[in-house]
mmCIF file of C-alpha atoms in Angstrom:
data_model
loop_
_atom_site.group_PDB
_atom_site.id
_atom_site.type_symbol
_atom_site.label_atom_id
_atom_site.label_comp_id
_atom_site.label_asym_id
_atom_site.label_seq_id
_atom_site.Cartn_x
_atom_site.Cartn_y
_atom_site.Cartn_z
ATOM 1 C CA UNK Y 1273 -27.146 -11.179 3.450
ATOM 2 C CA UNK Y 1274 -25.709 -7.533 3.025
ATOM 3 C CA UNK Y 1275 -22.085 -6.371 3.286
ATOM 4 C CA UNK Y 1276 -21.077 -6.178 7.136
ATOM 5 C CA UNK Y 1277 -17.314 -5.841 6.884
ATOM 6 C CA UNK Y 1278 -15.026 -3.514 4.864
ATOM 7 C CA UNK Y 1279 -11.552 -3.918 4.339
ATOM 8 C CA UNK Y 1280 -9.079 -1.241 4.232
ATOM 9 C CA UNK Y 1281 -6.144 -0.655 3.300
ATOM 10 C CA UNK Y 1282 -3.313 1.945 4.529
ATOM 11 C CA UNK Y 1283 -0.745 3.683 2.888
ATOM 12 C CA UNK Y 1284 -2.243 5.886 -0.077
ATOM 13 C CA UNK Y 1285 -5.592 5.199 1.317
ATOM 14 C CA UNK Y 1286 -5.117 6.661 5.150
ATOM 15 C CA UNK Y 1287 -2.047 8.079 4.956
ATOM 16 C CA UNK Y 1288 0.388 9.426 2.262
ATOM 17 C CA UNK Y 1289 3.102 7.088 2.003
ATOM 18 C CA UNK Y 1290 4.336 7.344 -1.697
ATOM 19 C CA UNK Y 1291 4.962 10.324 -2.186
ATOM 20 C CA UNK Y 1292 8.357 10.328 0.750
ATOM 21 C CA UNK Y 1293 9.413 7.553 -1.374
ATOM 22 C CA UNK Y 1294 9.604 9.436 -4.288
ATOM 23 C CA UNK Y 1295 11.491 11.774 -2.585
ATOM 24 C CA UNK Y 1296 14.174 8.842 -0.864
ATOM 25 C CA UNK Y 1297 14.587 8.011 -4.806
ATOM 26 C CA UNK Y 1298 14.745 11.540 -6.436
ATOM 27 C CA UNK Y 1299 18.384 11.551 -3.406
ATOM 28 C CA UNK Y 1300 19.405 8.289 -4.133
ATOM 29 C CA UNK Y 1301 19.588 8.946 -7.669
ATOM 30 C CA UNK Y 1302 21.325 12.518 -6.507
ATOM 31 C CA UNK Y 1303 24.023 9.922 -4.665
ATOM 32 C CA UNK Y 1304 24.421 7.476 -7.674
ATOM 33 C CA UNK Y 1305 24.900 10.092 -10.437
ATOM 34 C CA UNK Y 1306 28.860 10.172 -10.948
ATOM 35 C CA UNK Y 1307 28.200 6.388 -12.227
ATOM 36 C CA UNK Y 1308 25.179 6.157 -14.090
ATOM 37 C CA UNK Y 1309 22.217 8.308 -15.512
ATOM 38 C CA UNK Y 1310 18.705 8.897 -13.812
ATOM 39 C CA UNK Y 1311 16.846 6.393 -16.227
ATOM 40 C CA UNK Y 1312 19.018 3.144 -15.893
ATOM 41 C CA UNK Y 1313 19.441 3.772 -11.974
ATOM 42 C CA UNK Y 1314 15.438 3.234 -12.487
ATOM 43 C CA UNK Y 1315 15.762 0.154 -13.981
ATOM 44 C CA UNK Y 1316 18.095 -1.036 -11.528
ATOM 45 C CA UNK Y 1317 16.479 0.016 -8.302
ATOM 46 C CA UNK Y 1318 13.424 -1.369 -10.122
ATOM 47 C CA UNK Y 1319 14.565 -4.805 -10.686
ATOM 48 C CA UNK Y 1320 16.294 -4.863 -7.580
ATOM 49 C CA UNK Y 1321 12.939 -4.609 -5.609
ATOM 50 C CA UNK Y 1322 10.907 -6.749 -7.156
ATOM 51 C CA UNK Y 1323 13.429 -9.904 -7.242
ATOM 52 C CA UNK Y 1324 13.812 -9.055 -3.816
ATOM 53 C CA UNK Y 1325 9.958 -8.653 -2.593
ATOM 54 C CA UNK Y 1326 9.951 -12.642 -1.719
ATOM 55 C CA UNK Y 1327 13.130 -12.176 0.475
ATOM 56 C CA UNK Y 1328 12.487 -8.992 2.247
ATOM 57 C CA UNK Y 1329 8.871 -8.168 1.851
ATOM 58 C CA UNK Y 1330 7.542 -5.236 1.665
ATOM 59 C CA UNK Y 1331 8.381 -1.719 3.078
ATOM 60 C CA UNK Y 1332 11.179 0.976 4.253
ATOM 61 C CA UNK Y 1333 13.910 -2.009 5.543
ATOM 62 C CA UNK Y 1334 13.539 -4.085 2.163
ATOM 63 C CA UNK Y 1335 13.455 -1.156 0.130
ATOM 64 C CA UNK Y 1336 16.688 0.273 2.026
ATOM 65 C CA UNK Y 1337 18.738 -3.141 1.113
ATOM 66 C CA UNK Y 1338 17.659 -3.074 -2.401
ATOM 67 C CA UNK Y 1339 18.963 1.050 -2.955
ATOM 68 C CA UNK Y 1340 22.432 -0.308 -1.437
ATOM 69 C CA UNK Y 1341 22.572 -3.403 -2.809
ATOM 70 C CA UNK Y 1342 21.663 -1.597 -6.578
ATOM 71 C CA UNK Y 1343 24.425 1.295 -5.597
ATOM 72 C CA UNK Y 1344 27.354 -1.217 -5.746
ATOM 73 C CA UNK Y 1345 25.734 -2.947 -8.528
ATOM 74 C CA UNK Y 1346 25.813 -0.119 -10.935
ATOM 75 C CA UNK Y 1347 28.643 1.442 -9.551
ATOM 76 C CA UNK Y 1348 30.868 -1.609 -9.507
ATOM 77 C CA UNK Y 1349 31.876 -1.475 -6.433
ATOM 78 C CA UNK Y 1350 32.983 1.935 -5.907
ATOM 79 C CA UNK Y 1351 30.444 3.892 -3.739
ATOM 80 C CA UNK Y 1352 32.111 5.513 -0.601
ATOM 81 C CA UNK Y 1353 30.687 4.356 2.518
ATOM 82 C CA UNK Y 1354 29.743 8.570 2.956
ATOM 83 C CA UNK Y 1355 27.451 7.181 0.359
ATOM 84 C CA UNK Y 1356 26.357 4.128 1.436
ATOM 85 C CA UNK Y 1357 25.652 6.051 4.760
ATOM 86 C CA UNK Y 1358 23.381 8.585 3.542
ATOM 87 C CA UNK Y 1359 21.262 5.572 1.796
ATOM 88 C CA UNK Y 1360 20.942 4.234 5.543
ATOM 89 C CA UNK Y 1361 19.854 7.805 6.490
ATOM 90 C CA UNK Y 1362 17.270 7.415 3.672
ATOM 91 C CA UNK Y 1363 15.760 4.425 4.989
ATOM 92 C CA UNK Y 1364 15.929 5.178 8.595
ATOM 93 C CA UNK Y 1365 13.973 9.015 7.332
ATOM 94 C CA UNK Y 1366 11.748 6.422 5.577
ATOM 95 C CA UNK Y 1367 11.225 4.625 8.671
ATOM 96 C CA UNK Y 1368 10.116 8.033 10.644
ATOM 97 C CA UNK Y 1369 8.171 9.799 8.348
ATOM 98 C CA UNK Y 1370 5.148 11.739 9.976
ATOM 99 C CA UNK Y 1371 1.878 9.756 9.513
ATOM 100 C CA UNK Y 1372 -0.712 12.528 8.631
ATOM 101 C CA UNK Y 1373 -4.374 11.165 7.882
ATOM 102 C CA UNK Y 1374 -5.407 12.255 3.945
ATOM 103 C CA UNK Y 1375 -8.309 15.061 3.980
ATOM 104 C CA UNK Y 1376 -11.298 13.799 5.173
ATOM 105 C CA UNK Y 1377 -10.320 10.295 6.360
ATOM 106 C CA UNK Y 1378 -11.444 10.670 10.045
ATOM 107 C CA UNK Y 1379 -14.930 11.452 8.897
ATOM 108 C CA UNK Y 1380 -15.312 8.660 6.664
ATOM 109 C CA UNK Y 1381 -14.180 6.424 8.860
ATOM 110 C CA UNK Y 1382 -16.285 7.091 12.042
ATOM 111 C CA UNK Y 1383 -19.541 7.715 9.494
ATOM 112 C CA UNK Y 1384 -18.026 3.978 7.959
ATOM 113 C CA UNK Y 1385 -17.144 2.543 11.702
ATOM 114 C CA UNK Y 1386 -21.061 3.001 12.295
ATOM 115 C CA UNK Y 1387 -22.481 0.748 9.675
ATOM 116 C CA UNK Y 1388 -19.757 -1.777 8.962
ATOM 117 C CA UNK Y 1389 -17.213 -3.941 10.817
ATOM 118 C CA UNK Y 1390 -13.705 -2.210 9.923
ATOM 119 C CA UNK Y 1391 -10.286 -4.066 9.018
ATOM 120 C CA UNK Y 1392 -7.570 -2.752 8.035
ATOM 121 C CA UNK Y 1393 -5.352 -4.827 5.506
ATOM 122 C CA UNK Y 1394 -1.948 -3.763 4.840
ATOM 123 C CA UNK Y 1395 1.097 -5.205 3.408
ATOM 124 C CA UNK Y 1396 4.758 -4.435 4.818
ATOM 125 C CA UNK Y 1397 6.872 -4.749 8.452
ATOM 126 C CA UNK Y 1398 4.696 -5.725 11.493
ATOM 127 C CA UNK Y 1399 6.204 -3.224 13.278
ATOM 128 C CA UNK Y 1400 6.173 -0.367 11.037
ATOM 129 C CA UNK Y 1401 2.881 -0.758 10.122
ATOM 130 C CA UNK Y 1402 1.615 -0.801 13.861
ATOM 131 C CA UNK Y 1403 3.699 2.537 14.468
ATOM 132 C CA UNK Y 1404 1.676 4.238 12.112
ATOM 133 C CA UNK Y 1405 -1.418 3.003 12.189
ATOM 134 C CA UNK Y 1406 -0.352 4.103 15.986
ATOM 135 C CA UNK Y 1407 1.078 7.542 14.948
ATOM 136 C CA UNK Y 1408 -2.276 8.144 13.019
ATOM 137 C CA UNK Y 1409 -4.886 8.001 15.167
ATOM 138 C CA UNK Y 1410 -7.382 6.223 13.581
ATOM 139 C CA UNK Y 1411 -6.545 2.825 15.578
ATOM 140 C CA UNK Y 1412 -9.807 3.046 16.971
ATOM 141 C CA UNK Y 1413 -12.030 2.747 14.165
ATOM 142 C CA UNK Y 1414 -10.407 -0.387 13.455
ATOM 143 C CA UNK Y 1415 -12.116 -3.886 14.513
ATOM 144 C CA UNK Y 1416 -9.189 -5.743 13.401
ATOM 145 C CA UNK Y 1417 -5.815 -5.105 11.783
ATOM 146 C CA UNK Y 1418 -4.111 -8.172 9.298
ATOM 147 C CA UNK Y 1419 -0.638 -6.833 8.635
ATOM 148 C CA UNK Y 1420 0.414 -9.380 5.455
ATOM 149 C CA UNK Y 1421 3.335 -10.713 3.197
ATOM 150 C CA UNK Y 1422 1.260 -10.506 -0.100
ATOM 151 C CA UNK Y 1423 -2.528 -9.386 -1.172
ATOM 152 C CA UNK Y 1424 -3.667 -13.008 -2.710
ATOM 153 C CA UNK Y 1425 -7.417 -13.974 -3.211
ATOM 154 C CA UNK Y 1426 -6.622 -16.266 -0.127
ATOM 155 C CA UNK Y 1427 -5.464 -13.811 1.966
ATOM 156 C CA UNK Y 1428 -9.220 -11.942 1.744
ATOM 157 C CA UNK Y 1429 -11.037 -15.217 1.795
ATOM 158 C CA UNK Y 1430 -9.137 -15.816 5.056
ATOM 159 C CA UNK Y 1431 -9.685 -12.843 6.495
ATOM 160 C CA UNK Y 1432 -13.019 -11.716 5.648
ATOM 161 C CA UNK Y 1433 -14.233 -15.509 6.579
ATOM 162 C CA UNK Y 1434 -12.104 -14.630 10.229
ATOM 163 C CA UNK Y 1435 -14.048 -10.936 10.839
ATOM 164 C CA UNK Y 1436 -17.341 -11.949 9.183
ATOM 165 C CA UNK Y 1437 -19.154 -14.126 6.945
ATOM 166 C CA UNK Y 1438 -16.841 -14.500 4.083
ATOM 167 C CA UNK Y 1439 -15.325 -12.687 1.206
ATOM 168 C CA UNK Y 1440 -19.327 -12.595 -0.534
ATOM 169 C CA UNK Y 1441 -20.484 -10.739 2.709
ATOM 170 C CA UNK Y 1442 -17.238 -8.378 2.411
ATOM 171 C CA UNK Y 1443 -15.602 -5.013 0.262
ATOM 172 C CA UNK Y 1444 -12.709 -3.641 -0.105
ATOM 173 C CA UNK Y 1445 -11.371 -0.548 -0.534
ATOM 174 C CA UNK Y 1446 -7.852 0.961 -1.426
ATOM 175 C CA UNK Y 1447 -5.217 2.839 -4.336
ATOM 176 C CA UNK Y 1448 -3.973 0.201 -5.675
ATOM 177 C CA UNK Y 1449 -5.681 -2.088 -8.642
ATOM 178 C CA UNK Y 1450 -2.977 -5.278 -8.010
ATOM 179 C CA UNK Y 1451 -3.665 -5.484 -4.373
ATOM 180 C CA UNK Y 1452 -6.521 -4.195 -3.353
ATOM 181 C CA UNK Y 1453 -9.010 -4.916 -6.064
ATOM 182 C CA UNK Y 1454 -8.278 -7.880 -8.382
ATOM 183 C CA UNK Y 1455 -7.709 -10.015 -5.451
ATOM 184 C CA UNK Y 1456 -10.481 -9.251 -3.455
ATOM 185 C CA UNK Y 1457 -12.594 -9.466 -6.438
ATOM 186 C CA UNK Y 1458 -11.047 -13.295 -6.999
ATOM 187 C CA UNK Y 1459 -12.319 -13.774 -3.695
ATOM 188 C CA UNK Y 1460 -16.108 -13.082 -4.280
ATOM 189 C CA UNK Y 1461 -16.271 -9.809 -2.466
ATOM 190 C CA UNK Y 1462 -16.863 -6.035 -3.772
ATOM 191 C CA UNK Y 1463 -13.804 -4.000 -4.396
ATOM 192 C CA UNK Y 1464 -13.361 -0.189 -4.975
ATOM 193 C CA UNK Y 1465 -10.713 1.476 -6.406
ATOM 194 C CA UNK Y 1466 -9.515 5.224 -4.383
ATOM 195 C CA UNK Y 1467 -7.331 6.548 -6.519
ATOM 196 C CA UNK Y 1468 -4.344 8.386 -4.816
ATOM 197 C CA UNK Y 1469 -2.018 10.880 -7.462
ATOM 198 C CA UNK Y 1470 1.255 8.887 -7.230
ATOM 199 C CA UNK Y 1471 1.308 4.951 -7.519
ATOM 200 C CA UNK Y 1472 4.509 2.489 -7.452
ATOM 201 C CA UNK Y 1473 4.348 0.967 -10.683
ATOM 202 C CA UNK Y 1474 4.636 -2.535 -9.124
ATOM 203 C CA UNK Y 1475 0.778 -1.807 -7.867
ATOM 204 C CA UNK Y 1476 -0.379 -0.652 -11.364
ATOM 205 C CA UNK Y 1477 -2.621 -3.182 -13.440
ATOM 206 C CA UNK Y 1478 -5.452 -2.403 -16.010
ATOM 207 C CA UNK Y 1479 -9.153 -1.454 -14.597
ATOM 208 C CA UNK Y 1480 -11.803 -4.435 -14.338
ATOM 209 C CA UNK Y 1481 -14.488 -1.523 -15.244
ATOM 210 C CA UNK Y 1482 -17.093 -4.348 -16.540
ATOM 211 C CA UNK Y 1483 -16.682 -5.938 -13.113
ATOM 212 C CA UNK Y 1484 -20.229 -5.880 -11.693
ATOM 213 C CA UNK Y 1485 -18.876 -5.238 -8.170
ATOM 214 C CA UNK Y 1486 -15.725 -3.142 -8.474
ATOM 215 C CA UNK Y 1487 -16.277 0.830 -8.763
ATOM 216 C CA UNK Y 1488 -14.208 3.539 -8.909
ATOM 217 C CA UNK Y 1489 -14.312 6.490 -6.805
ATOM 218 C CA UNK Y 1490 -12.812 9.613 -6.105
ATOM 219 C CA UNK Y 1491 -12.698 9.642 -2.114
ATOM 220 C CA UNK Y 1492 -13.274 7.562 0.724
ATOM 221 C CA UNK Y 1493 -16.657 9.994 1.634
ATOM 222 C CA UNK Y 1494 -18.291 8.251 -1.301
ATOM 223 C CA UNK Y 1495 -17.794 4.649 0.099
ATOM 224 C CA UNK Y 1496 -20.987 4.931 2.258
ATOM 225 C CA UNK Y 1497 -23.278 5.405 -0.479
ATOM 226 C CA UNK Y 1498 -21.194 2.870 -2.555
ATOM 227 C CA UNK Y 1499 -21.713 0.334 0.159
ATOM 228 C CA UNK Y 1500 -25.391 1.240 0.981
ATOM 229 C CA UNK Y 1501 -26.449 0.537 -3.290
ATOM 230 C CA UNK Y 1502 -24.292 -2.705 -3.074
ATOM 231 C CA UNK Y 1503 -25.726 -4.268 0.531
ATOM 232 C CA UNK Y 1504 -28.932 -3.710 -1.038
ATOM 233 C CA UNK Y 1505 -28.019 -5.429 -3.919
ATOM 234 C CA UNK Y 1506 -26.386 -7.782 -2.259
ATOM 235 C CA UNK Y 1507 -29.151 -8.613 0.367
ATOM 236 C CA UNK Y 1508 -31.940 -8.428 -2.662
#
């Protein structure tokens, strides 16, 4: 049985989305410099996040409470609330950012949205995530949108069994190796790797390149073809 669904997923992929929060870190680092220097405020912010992923998830309000939280951490206490203010404006910029599709993402789409069921996997805030998939404009390509806590083997079994035949039947697509690939791979189905220039170093992991159905490849126009030499495969 070929591949009939593909799974997408959002920010990096669609839309940029790391690259303003490089920028809401280059200012909070600005804010934070009377108490400490640029590389242990990395650390901090760093660890911050990731022990607090299982409380607050995901996204622009979890990432918010872990730069204020980590400013009175490292400063002890001391940060004005002037401060502590402009971190809210930060997260609330964060929050509003435009959502502009990446070159050539329309086309792919509606050429993919022909051949293949479409669902678009993303982790972070319910409601965030449906404003910009909203803002973007691509809403209608979509068969099916599963906005989740965490990117587990499971979570594709589940959701490519829900939209189609199962995670065998199924690909995915996206930026990041942790999320997008090695789970989806666990799962049985085919997983490529789109490589976008800036990547949060909590999505980095090493390349299954002897994986006989991941691929890298340098766009989303070359998913077609990808997909056409795997269903063949696949349905062989």
């Amino acid at each position: 049985m070929p591949i009939t669904v593909l799974g997408l997923d959002a920010d990096d992929t669609l839309w940029h989305n790391e690259t303003f929060y490089q920028s809401s870190r280059q200012r909070f680092n600005e804010l934070l410099a009377d108490f400490v220097d640029v590389e242990r405020l990395e650390e901090e912010i760093a660890a911050t996040e990731k022990r607090n992923l299982g409380l607050y998830g995901y996204g622009a309000k979890g990432f918010t409470l872990s730069m204020m939280e980590t400013a009175i951490q490292v400063s002890e206490g001391k940060v004005s609330g002037q401060a502590l203010g402009e971190i809210l404006t930060i997260g609330r910029e964060l929050m509003n950012h435009p959502v502009d599709p990446l070159p050539g993402v329309h086309e792919a789409l509606e050429a993919l949205s022909e051949q293949y069921r479409l669902v678009l996997i993303t982790k972070g805030d319910l409601f965030h995530q449906e404003s910009k998939l909203a803002a973007s404009g691509l809403g209608s390509f979509f068969s099916g949108v599963e906005i989740v806590s965490e990117k587990k083997a499971e979570t594709y079994t589940r959701i490519f069994s829900r939209h189609g035949a199962g995670p065998e039947h199924a690909a995915m697509a996206g930026n990041s190796v942790r999320s997008d690939v090695l789970p989806a791979l666990e799962a049985g189905s085919y997983a490529a790797l789109i490589p976008f220039h800036l990547v949060w170093a909590h999505e980095d992991a090493p390349l299954p390149t002897d994986h006989p159905r991941f691929a890298e490849l340098s766009s989303l126009a070359e998913l077609p073809h990808w997909l056409a030499k795997v269903s063949g495969s696949s349905g062989s």
